[in-house]
C-alpha atoms as one frame of an Amber mdcrd trajectory, in Angstrom:
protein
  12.885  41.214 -11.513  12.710  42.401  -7.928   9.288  42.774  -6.094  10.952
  42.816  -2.608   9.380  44.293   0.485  11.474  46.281   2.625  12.360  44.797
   6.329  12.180  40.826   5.216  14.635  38.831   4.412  15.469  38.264   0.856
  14.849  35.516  -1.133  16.978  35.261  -4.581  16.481  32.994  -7.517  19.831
  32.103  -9.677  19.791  30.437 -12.818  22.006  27.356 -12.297  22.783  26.999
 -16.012  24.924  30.574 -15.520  25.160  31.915 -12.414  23.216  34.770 -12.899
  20.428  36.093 -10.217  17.337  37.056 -11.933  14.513  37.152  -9.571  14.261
  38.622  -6.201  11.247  38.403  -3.414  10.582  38.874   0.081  10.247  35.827
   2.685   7.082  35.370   4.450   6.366  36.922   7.326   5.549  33.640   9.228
   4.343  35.211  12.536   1.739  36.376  10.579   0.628  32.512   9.591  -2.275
  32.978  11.959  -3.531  35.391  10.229  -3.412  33.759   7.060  -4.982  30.617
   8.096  -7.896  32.402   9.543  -8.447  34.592   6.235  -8.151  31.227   4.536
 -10.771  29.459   6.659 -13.318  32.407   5.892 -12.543  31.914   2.148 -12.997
  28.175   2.135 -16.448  28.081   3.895 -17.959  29.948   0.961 -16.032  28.464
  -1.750 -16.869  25.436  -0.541 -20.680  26.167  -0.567 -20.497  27.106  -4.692
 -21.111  24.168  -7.109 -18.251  22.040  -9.087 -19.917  24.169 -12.733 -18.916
  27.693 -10.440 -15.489  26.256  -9.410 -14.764  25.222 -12.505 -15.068  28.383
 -14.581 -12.424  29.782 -12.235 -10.044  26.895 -13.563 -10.557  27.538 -16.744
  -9.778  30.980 -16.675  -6.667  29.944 -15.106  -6.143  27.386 -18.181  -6.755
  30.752 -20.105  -3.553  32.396 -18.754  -1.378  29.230 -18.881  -2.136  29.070
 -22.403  -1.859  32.728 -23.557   1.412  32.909 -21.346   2.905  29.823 -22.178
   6.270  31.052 -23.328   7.084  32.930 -21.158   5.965  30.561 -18.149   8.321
  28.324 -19.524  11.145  30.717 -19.981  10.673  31.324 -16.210  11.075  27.534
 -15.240  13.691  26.721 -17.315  15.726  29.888 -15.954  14.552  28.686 -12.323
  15.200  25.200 -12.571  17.816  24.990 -15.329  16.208  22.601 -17.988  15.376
  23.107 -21.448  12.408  25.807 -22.552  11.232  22.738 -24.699  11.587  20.272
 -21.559   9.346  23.140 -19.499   6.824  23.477 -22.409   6.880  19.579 -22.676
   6.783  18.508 -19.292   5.453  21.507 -17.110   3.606  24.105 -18.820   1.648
  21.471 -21.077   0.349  19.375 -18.175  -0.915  22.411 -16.477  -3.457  23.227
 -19.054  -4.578  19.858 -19.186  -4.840  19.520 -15.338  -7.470  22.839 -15.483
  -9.516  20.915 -18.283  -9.558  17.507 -16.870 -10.216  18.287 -13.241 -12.988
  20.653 -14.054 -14.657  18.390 -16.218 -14.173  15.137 -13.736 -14.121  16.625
 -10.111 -17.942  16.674  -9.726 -18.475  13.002 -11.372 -16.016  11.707  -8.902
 -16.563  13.895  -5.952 -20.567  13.890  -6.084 -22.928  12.125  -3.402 -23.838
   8.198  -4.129 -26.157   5.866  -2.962 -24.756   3.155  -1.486 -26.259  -0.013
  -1.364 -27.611  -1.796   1.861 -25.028  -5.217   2.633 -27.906  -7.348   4.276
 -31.704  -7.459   4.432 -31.334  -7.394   8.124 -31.108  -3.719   7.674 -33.787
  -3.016   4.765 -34.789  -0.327   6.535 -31.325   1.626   6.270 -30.547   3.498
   3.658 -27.171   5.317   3.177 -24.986   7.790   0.796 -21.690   8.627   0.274
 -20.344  12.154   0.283 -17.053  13.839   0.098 -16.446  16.719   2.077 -13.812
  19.205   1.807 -10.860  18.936   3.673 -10.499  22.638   4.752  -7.369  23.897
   4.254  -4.837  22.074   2.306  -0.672  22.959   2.730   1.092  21.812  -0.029
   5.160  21.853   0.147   6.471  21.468  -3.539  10.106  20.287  -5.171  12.357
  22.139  -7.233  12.676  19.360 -10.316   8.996  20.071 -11.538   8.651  23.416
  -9.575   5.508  23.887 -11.699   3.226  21.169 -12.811   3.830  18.901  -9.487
   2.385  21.858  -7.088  -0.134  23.398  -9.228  -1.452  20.360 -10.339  -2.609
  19.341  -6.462  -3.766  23.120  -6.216  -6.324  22.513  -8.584  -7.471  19.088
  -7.249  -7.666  21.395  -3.819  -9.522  23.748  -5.255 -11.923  21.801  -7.195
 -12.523  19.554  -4.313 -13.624  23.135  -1.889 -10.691  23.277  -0.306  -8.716
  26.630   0.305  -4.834  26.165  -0.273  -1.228  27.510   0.975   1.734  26.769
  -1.136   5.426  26.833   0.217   7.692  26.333  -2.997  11.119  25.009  -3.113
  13.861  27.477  -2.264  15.496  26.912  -5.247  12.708  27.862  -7.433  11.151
  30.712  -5.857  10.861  32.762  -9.363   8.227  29.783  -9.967   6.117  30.456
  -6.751   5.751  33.713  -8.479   4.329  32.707 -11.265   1.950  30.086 -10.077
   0.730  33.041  -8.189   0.395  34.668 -11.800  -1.835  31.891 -12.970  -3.770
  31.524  -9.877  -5.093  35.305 -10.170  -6.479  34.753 -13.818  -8.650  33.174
 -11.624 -10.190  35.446  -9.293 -10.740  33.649  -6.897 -12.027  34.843  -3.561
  -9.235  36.714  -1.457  -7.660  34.442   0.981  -8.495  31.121  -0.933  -4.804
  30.637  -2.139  -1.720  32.375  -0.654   1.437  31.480  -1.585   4.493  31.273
   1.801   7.891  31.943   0.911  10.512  31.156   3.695  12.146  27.915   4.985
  10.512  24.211   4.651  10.510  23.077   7.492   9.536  26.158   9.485   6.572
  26.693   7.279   5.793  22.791   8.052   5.947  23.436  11.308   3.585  26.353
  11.302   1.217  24.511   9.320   0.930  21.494  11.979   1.154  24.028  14.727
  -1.941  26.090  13.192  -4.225  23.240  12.106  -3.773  22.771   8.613  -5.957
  19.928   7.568  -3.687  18.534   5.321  -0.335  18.034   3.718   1.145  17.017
   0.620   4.866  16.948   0.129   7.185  15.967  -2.915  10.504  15.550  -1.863
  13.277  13.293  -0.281  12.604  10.026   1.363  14.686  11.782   4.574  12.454
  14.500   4.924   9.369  12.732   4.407   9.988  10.808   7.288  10.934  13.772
   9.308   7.582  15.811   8.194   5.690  12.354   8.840   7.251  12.043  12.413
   5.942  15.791  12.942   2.094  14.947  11.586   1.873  12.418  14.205   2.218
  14.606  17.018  -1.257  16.602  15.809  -2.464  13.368  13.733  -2.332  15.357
  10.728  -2.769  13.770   7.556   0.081  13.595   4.826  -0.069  12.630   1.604
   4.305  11.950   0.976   5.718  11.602  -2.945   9.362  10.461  -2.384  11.774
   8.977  -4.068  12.131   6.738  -6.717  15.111   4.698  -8.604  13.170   3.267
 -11.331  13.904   0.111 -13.316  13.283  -0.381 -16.577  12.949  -4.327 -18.176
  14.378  -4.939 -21.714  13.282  -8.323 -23.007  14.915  -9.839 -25.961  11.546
  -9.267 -27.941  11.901  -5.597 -27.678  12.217  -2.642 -30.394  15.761  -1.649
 -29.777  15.221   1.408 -31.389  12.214   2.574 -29.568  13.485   0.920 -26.400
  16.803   3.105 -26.486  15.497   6.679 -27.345  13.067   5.894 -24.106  15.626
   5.536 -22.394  17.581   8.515 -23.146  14.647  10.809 -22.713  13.373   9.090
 -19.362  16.778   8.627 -17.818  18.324  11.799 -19.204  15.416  14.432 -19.250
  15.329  17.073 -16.995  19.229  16.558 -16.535  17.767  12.950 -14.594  16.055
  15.151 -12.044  12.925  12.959 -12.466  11.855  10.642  -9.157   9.817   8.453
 -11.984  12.720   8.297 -14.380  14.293   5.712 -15.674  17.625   5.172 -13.480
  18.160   0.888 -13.711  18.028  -1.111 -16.951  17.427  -4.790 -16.842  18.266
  -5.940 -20.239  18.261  -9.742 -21.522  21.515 -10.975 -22.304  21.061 -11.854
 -25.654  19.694  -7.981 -27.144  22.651  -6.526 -24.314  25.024  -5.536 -26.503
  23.016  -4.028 -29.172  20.854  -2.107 -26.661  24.276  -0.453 -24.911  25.608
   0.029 -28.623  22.180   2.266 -29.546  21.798   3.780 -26.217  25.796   4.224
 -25.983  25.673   6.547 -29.548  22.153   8.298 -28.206  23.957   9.153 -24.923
  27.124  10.622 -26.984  24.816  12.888 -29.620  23.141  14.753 -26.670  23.342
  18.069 -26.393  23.976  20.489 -23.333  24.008  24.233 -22.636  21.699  27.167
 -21.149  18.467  25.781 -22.263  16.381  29.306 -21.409  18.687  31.057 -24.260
  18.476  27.818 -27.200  16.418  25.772 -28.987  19.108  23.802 -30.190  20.043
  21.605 -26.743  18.600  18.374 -25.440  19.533  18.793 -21.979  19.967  21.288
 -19.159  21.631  21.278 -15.546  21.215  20.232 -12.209  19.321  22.837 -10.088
  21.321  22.786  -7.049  25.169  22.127  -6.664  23.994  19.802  -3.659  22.529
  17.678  -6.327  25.466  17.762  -8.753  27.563  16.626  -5.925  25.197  14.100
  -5.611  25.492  12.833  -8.999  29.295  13.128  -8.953  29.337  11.099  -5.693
  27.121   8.159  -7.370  29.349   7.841 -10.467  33.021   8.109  -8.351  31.560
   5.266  -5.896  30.561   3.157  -9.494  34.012   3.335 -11.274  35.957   2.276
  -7.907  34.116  -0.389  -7.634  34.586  -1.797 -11.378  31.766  -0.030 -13.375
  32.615   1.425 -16.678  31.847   4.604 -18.816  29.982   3.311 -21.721  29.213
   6.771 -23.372  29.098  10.301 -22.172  28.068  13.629 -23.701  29.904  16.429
 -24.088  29.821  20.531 -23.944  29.024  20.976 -19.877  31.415  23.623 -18.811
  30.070  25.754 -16.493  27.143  26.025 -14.675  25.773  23.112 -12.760  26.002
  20.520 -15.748  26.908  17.019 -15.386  27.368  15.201 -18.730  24.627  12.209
 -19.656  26.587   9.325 -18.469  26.184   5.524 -19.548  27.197   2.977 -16.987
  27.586  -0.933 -17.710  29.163  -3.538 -15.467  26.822  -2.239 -12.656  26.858
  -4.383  -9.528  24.099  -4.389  -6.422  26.881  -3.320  -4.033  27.379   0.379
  -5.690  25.219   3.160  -4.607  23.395   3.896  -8.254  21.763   0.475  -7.959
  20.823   0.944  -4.357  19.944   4.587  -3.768  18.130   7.372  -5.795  21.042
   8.956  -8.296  18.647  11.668  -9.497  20.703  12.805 -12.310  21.489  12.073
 -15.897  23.186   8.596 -15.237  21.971   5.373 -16.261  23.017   2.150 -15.157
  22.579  -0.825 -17.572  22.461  -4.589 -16.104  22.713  -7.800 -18.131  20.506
 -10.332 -16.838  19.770 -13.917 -17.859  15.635 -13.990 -18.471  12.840 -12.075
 -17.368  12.636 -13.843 -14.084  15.676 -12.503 -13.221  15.176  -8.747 -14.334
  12.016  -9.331 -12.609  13.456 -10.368  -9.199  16.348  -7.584  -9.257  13.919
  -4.884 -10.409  11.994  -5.639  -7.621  15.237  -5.416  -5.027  14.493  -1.516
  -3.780  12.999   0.022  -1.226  11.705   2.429  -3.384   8.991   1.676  -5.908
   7.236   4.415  -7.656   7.371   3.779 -11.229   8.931   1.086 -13.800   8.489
  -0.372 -17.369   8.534  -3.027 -19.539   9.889  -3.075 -23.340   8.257  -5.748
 -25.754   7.033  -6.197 -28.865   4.327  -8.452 -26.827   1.646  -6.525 -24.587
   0.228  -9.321 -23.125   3.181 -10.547 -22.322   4.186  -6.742 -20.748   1.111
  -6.348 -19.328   1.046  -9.983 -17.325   4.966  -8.785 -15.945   4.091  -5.581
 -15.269   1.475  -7.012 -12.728   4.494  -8.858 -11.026   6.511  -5.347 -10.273
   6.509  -3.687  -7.455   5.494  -0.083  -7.886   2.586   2.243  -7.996   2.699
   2.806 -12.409   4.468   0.818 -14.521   4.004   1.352 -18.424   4.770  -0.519
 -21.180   6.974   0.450 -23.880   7.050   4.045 -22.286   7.959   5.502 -19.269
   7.667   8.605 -16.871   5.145  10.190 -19.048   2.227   9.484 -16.697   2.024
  11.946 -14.587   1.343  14.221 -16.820  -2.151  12.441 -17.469  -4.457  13.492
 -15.660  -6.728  10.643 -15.272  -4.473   8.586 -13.778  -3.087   8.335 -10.023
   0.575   9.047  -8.932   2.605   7.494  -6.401   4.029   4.791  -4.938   4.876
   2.231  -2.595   7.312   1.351   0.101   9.323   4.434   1.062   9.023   6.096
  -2.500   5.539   7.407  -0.417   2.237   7.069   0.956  -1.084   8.750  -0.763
  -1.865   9.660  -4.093  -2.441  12.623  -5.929  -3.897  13.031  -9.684  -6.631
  11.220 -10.899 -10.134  10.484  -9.060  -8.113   8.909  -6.294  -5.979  12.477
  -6.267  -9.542  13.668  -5.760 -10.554  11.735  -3.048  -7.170  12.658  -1.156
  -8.372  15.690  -0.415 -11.389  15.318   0.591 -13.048  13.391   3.784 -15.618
  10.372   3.032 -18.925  11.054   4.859 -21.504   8.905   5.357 -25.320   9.617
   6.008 -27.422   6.856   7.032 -31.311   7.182   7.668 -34.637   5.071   8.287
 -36.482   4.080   5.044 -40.088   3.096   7.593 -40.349   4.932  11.112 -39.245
   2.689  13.775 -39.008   3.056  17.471 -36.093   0.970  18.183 -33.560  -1.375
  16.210 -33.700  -5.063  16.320 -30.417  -5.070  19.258 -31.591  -1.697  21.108
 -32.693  -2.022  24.879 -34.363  -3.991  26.741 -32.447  -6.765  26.485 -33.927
 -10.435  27.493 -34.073 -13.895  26.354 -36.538 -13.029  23.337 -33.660 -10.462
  22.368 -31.371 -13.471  22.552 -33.453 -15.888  20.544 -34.134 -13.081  17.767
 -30.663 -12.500  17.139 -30.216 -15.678  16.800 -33.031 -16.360  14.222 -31.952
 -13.436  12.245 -28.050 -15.032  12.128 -29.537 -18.098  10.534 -31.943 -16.453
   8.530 -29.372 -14.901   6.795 -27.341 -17.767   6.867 -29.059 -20.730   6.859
 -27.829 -24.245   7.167 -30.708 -26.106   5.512 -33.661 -25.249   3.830 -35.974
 -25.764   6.790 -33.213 -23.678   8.939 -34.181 -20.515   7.103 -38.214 -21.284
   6.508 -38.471 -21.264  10.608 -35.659 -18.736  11.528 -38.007 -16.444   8.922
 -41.156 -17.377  10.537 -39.921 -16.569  14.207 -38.164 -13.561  13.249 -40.732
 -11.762  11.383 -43.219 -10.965  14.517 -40.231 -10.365  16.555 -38.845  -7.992
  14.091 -41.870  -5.821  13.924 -43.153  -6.054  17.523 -39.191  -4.199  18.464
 -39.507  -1.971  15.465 -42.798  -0.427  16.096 -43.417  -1.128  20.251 -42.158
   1.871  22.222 -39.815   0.826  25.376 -42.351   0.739  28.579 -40.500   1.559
  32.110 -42.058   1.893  35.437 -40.684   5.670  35.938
């Protein structure tokens, strides 16, 4: 498909899993960004002004379209990206539709104005509520592993929230952009409120700082964060950073093997391992080790690769760019020279940019996978002694976005998971929730700052507001002007009124504060001029 404008540069999309170009578009023009900022700022003020109900019927008629075109929006990612039209369905399209029903439903219940109680009587006659404004206009630059879900998801949070939105997708994926556009248009929404910027990352960044975008949220590397965060800083402009993760995952000898290994294969190997919340180091207890490699080993062996937009009958796709594959490649060399073995691999990768699902086992901390984010379809397996110790080496990263626990016990799960260090861990499971709406997503150290999904999603793109106001008239506050010793001493009785020492502390602080209180309330300020 080729909707190309003449005099831009061209923008190509190749399927990695053959070669093959399908897609063509036109770059950006981004002198014109401007332009588009100020047609987005005119959209925003009245989309902003219509209620949550009105903004949410334009959702759903985007949920509409994702549903009606489902197969063929996943045809379109998997040829993009390279993964399965089942992993797309699964893991992109799927969480789409139930990001238009859940934020549409939610977004005024979380986002709507509340009372919020006074802290003191000193200040009965305050009263204050909370509201959340709209940011303005949101940038949002998305990855190429989840090309869909992860950027349209935050669109709709933007939207819902009143905010207008420009999306820069990932190079690799730029067939996706397209389609997101698709989706967006089922919505009608008013011209200028979304616009979608193909071209270059960090020139588009750069625009977006240099033309006063309000906000940005970025999935990517932990490199580039840093380098878009360094950026922000010179226009304090707020980011909201997803990075990376290398996710550990805890067997304990109490575990189901059997459920404990096929979560393993699908976290660690799904999406060819191009998941930041996947699994990528197991912790297992040295007495279930060698059964857990055994099942994972034979899972690991049965998988199945090829061209995942042409089958039904394949497991796993490729790696989306052949900077990632040498990536992977690099990972796995660095652990076999340093003493790590091949457990199990799959087979049937020729061509394209597949690397086969590869079991590792006599891992040590000194080789790379352990260390730093693989981001393919290798997992490392580590025997440890207890849970104190899978606990201690799970928590040895700098990255921390997700992890998980295996046991047959949830309390027991649920009290370690409360001792790791990242922003989700789940029990018995693993990766799955960020495609819950509900609940928030990110993570700490460098794997990121902000969240997104979730009410706390919601509240990331909006600015709290508060509005304060006088219950009673009044014509000045207990520490306004003139000041003087009574000033002095009335402070001082309304400290130990409300926090008295003794009983009789607090009878006479009350009785010396209460004429002094209402004489500065309602007594005017006399001057000589």
């Amino acid at each position: 498909m080729n909707i190309a404008a003449p005099g831009l540069p061209q923008v190509e999309d190749v399927n990695p899993a053959t070669g093959d170009a399908f897609f063509q578009l036109s770059e950006t023009d981004l002198s014109t960004l401007p332009d588009l900022m100020v047609r987005a700022r005119q959209a925003q003020a009245q989309w902003a002004a219509r209620s949550f109900a009105e903004r949410a019927r334009h959702i759903t008629l985007m949920r509409r379209y994702i549903v009606d075109n489902a197969e063929h929006i996943a045809g379109v990612v998997s040829q993009s990206n390279g993964k399965t039209r089942v992993d797309a369905l699964a893991t992109e399209v799927l969480p789409c539709a139930l990001a238009c029903k859940w934020y549409a439903g939610n977004a005024g219940k979380v986002l709507k104005p509340r009372s919020r109680p006074s802290g003191s009587i000193l200040f009965f006659n305050k009263r204050s509520r909370m509201e959340h404004v709209p940011l303005g206009v949101v940038g949002i630059i998305s990855p190429w592993n989840y090309p869909l879900s992860i950027p349209f998801g935050e669109i709709v949070m933007a939207l819902m929230a009143g905010n207008a939105v420009l999306l820069k997708v990932a190079a690799a994926t730029p067939a996706v952009g397209k389609v997101i556009e698709d989706i967006v248009a089922a919505g009608d929404l008013p011209p200028g409120l979304f616009q979608h910027i193909v071209g270059s990352g960090s020139k588009v960044a750069t625009g977006f700082f240099e033309h006063g975008i309000n906000k940005l949220f970025f999935t990517g590397s932990v490199n580039a964060g840093k380098v878009l965060m360094a950026q922000a800083a010179e226009t304090l402009t707020p980011v909201s950073l997803e990075l990376g993760g290398n996710d550990p995952m805890i067997v304990l000898e109490d575990a189901d093997l059997e459920r404990a290994t096929n979560g393993a294969a699908w976290a660690g190997y799904q999406n060819a391992g191009q998941s930041c919340g996947g699994v990528e180091r197991i912790y297992v207890v040295a007495s279930v080790y060698d059964d857990f490699v055994r099942l994972l080993a034979s899972k690991t062996r049965a998988l199945r690769h090829g061209p995942g937009h042409q089958r039904f009958d394949v497991d796993i796709g490729c790696l989306t760019t052949a900077g990632q594959l040498r990536t992977v490649q690099h990972h796995v060399e660095d652990a076999l020279g340093k003493g790590a073995k091949i457990a199990a691999q799959s087979s049937g990768t020729e061509g394209g940019l597949f690397h086969p699902a590869t079991l590792l086992t006599d891992v040590t901390d000194d080789m790379i996978t352990l260390r730093d984010e693989t981001f393919g379809p290798v997992l490392a397996v580590v025997r440890v002694a207890d849970e104190e110790e899978a606990i201690r080496r799970a928590n040895d990263s700098y990255l921390a976005l997700t992890s998980s626990v295996w046991t047959r016990n949830n309390r027991r799960g649920r009290a370690i998971a409360s001792r790791l260090e990242s922003g989700v861990t789940t029990i018995n499971d693993h990766l799955y929730t960020h495609g819950l709406s509900e609940t928030p997503w990110g993570g700490w150290k460098q794997s990121g700052i902000g969240r997104t999904h979730g009410p706390e999603g919601l509240l990331e793109m909006t600015q709290p507001k508060v509005i304060n106001w006088d219950l009673l008239p009044a014509k000045r506050n207990l520490w306004w002007y003139p000041f003087d010793e009574t000033t002095w001493q009335g402070l001082l009785n309304a400290l130990r009124f409300v926090f008295p020492r003794s009983a009789g502390e607090w009878l006479g602080s009350s009785l010396k504060l209460t004429p002094f209180l209402l004489k500065k309330m309602f007594t005017g300020w006399k001057t000589d001029q």
